[in-house]
Amino acid sequence: MTLPKKVQLVEVGPRDGLQSESQTISLAAKLQLIGDLAATNRTCVHDRPGTGLSDDPTADERTVDDVNRSLHDLLAAADIPGPYVLAGNSGGGILSIEFARRYGDEVVGLVLLDVPAPQGDLDPDLQGVSPETNLEHMDWVDLEHRLAVDPPDLGALPVVIVTATDGQSGVKDQAYWLDLSTEARQVELDGEHAIQMSDPTGVAEAIRSVL
């Protein structure tokens, strides 16, 4: 793969590959996390279709399988072979869990960044959870139900659950994910829901710990 001599950094505002928050997070904060990781490991940030600089989805309704197939195909097209360590915040975290379920032989580590336990009875009328009310056309109701009734057994895959002190839920709720793997562990970091921005150094250390 031939790398460009330079790249253009664009501040696209909320909901790009490093955040899923309604407020804008500074470019400097995002670059700190990328810089920490890229100093020792190849690091990629993904804008899912409908977010950031990616095109809008072509389908009116998409399932988690559609979303993860798109990422898997993108990695192949970009000639970025596995194995992969996946790190995802909030909804990106539960998508990463399902990626590990489907493509487990290509995943060597999983880091969940302030990911609440799934809601098996999520109200489809809530704004943003049904395909027609979110930019990704994603069926979050189906995904949450799937993980609530049939969470994957990821064997001995290294899993780190990072819970933010001021995040969407607490340590007890997110401990739900400890059953994903015999090698799962949980840490708490001081910060808000977008913990990768509140404590990029701590998150980088959590990601490296599964390598």
Coordinates of C-alpha atoms in Angstrom, one line a residue:
M1 CA 0.0 0.0 0.0
T2 CA 1.4 3.4 -1.0
L3 CA 0.9 6.1 1.6
P4 CA 0.4 9.7 0.6
K5 CA 3.1 12.3 1.3
K6 CA 0.6 14.5 3.1
V7 CA -3.0 14.4 4.2
Q8 CA -5.6 17.0 4.8
L9 CA -7.2 17.2 8.3
V10 CA -10.8 18.5 8.2
E11 CA -12.8 19.5 11.2
V12 CA -16.2 18.0 10.4
G13 CA -18.0 18.7 13.7
P14 CA -20.0 16.2 15.8
R15 CA -20.5 12.5 14.9
D16 CA -17.4 11.6 13.1
G17 CA -15.2 8.5 13.5
L18 CA -13.9 9.6 16.9
Q19 CA -17.1 10.6 18.6
S20 CA -20.8 10.2 18.6
E21 CA -21.8 13.2 20.6
S22 CA -24.0 16.2 19.8
Q23 CA -21.3 18.7 20.9
T24 CA -18.1 19.4 18.9
I25 CA -14.9 18.0 20.3
S26 CA -11.7 19.8 19.3
L27 CA -9.5 18.5 16.6
A28 CA -6.5 18.8 19.0
A29 CA -8.1 16.3 21.4
K30 CA -8.8 13.8 18.6
L31 CA -5.2 14.1 17.3
Q32 CA -3.8 13.4 20.7
L33 CA -5.4 10.0 20.8
I34 CA -4.4 9.2 17.2
G35 CA -0.9 10.4 17.9
D36 CA -0.5 8.3 21.0
L37 CA -1.6 5.1 19.2
A38 CA 0.1 5.8 15.9
A39 CA 3.5 6.2 17.6
T40 CA 3.6 2.4 18.1
N41 CA 0.8 0.9 16.0
R42 CA -1.0 1.3 12.7
T43 CA -4.1 3.3 13.6
C44 CA -7.3 3.7 11.6
V45 CA -10.4 5.8 12.3
H46 CA -13.6 4.9 10.5
D47 CA -16.5 7.2 9.6
R48 CA -19.5 4.9 9.2
P49 CA -21.8 5.7 6.2
G50 CA -23.9 8.6 7.1
T51 CA -21.3 10.1 9.5
G52 CA -18.3 12.4 9.2
L53 CA -16.9 12.5 5.7
S54 CA -18.4 9.3 4.5
D55 CA -21.2 9.1 1.9
D56 CA -24.8 8.6 3.0
P57 CA -26.0 5.0 3.1
T58 CA -27.6 3.7 -0.1
A59 CA -30.1 1.5 1.7
D60 CA -33.1 2.9 3.6
E61 CA -32.7 0.3 6.4
R62 CA -29.5 -1.3 7.6
T63 CA -28.8 -4.0 10.2
V64 CA -25.6 -4.5 12.2
D65 CA -24.6 -7.2 9.7
D66 CA -24.8 -4.7 6.9
V67 CA -22.7 -2.1 8.8
N68 CA -20.0 -4.5 9.8
R69 CA -19.9 -6.1 6.3
S70 CA -19.3 -2.6 5.0
L71 CA -16.4 -2.1 7.4
H72 CA -14.9 -5.5 6.6
D73 CA -15.1 -4.8 2.8
L74 CA -13.5 -1.4 3.4
L75 CA -10.6 -2.8 5.2
A76 CA -10.0 -5.3 2.4
A77 CA -10.3 -2.6 -0.3
A78 CA -7.8 -0.4 1.6
D79 CA -5.4 -3.4 1.9
I80 CA -5.4 -3.2 5.7
P81 CA -5.1 -6.9 6.7
G82 CA -5.8 -8.2 10.2
P83 CA -5.6 -9.1 12.9
Y84 CA -7.4 -6.1 14.4
V85 CA -7.9 -4.6 17.8
L86 CA -11.3 -2.9 17.8
A87 CA -12.1 0.1 20.0
G88 CA -15.6 1.6 19.9
N89 CA -17.4 4.3 21.9
S90 CA -21.1 3.9 22.8
G91 CA -22.9 2.5 19.7
G92 CA -19.6 2.0 18.0
G93 CA -18.8 -0.4 20.9
I94 CA -21.8 -2.6 20.4
L95 CA -21.1 -2.7 16.7
S96 CA -17.5 -3.8 17.5
I97 CA -18.8 -6.6 19.6
E98 CA -20.9 -7.9 16.7
F99 CA -17.9 -7.5 14.4
A100 CA -15.9 -9.7 16.7
R101 CA -18.7 -12.3 16.8
R102 CA -18.9 -12.4 13.0
Y103 CA -15.2 -12.1 12.1
G104 CA -13.6 -13.5 15.3
D105 CA -10.7 -15.1 13.5
E106 CA -9.5 -11.6 12.5
V107 CA -9.9 -9.9 15.9
V108 CA -7.3 -10.1 18.6
G109 CA -8.6 -7.5 21.1
L110 CA -11.7 -5.5 21.9
V111 CA -12.0 -2.2 23.9
L112 CA -15.4 -0.9 24.8
L113 CA -15.5 2.8 25.6
D114 CA -18.3 3.7 27.9
V115 CA -20.8 1.2 26.4
P116 CA -24.0 0.7 28.4
A117 CA -25.5 -2.7 28.8
P118 CA -28.0 -3.4 25.9
Q119 CA -31.7 -2.7 26.3
G120 CA -33.7 -5.7 25.0
D121 CA -36.9 -3.7 25.0
L122 CA -35.7 -0.4 23.5
D123 CA -38.6 1.7 22.4
P124 CA -38.6 2.0 18.6
D125 CA -40.3 5.4 18.8
L126 CA -37.3 7.0 20.5
Q127 CA -35.6 9.5 18.3
G128 CA -32.5 8.1 16.5
V129 CA -33.0 4.3 17.2
S130 CA -35.0 3.3 14.1
P131 CA -33.6 3.4 10.5
E132 CA -35.8 6.3 9.5
T133 CA -34.7 8.6 12.3
N134 CA -30.9 8.3 12.2
L135 CA -28.3 9.4 9.6
E136 CA -26.9 5.8 9.3
H137 CA -30.3 4.2 8.6
M138 CA -29.3 1.8 11.3
D139 CA -31.7 -0.5 13.2
W140 CA -30.4 0.0 16.7
V141 CA -33.5 -1.6 18.2
D142 CA -32.7 -5.0 16.6
L143 CA -29.0 -4.7 17.6
E144 CA -29.8 -3.9 21.3
H145 CA -32.3 -6.8 21.4
R146 CA -29.8 -9.2 19.9
L147 CA -27.1 -8.4 22.4
A148 CA -29.6 -8.6 25.3
V149 CA -31.0 -12.0 24.5
D150 CA -28.0 -13.6 22.7
P151 CA -24.6 -12.0 23.7
P152 CA -21.7 -13.6 22.0
D153 CA -19.2 -15.9 23.6
L154 CA -15.8 -14.5 22.5
G155 CA -13.8 -17.2 24.2
A156 CA -10.5 -15.9 25.6
L157 CA -10.4 -12.8 23.5
P158 CA -8.8 -9.9 25.5
V159 CA -11.6 -7.4 26.2
V160 CA -11.3 -4.2 28.2
I161 CA -14.4 -2.4 29.4
V162 CA -13.6 1.3 30.0
T163 CA -16.3 3.0 32.1
A164 CA -16.3 6.8 32.4
T165 CA -17.0 8.3 35.8
D166 CA -19.5 10.8 34.2
G167 CA -20.7 8.6 31.3
Q168 CA -23.9 7.2 30.2
S169 CA -24.0 4.4 32.8
G170 CA -21.9 3.2 35.7
V171 CA -19.6 0.4 36.5
K172 CA -22.3 -2.0 37.6
D173 CA -24.3 -1.6 34.4
Q174 CA -21.3 -1.9 32.1
A175 CA -20.0 -5.0 34.0
Y176 CA -22.6 -6.8 31.8
W177 CA -19.9 -7.1 29.2
L178 CA -17.5 -9.0 31.5
D179 CA -19.3 -12.2 30.4
L180 CA -18.2 -11.7 26.8
S181 CA -14.8 -13.4 27.4
T182 CA -12.9 -15.2 30.1
E183 CA -10.2 -12.5 29.5
A184 CA -12.5 -9.5 30.0
R185 CA -11.7 -6.9 32.6
Q186 CA -13.1 -3.5 33.5
V187 CA -11.4 -0.2 34.3
E188 CA -12.9 3.2 35.3
L189 CA -11.4 6.4 33.9
D190 CA -12.3 10.0 35.0
G191 CA -14.2 11.7 32.2
E192 CA -17.4 12.0 30.2
H193 CA -19.2 9.7 27.8
A194 CA -16.7 10.4 25.0
I195 CA -14.0 9.1 27.3
Q196 CA -11.5 8.8 24.4
M197 CA -11.5 12.6 24.3
S198 CA -11.7 13.2 28.1
D199 CA -8.7 10.9 28.7
P200 CA -7.0 10.0 25.4
T201 CA -3.8 8.8 27.2
G202 CA -5.8 6.4 29.4
V203 CA -7.7 5.1 26.5
A204 CA -4.5 4.6 24.5
E205 CA -3.1 2.6 27.4
A206 CA -6.3 0.5 27.5
I207 CA -6.0 -0.3 23.8
R208 CA -2.3 -1.2 24.0
S209 CA -3.0 -3.5 26.9
V210 CA -4.8 -6.0 24.7
L211 CA -2.0 -6.2 22.2

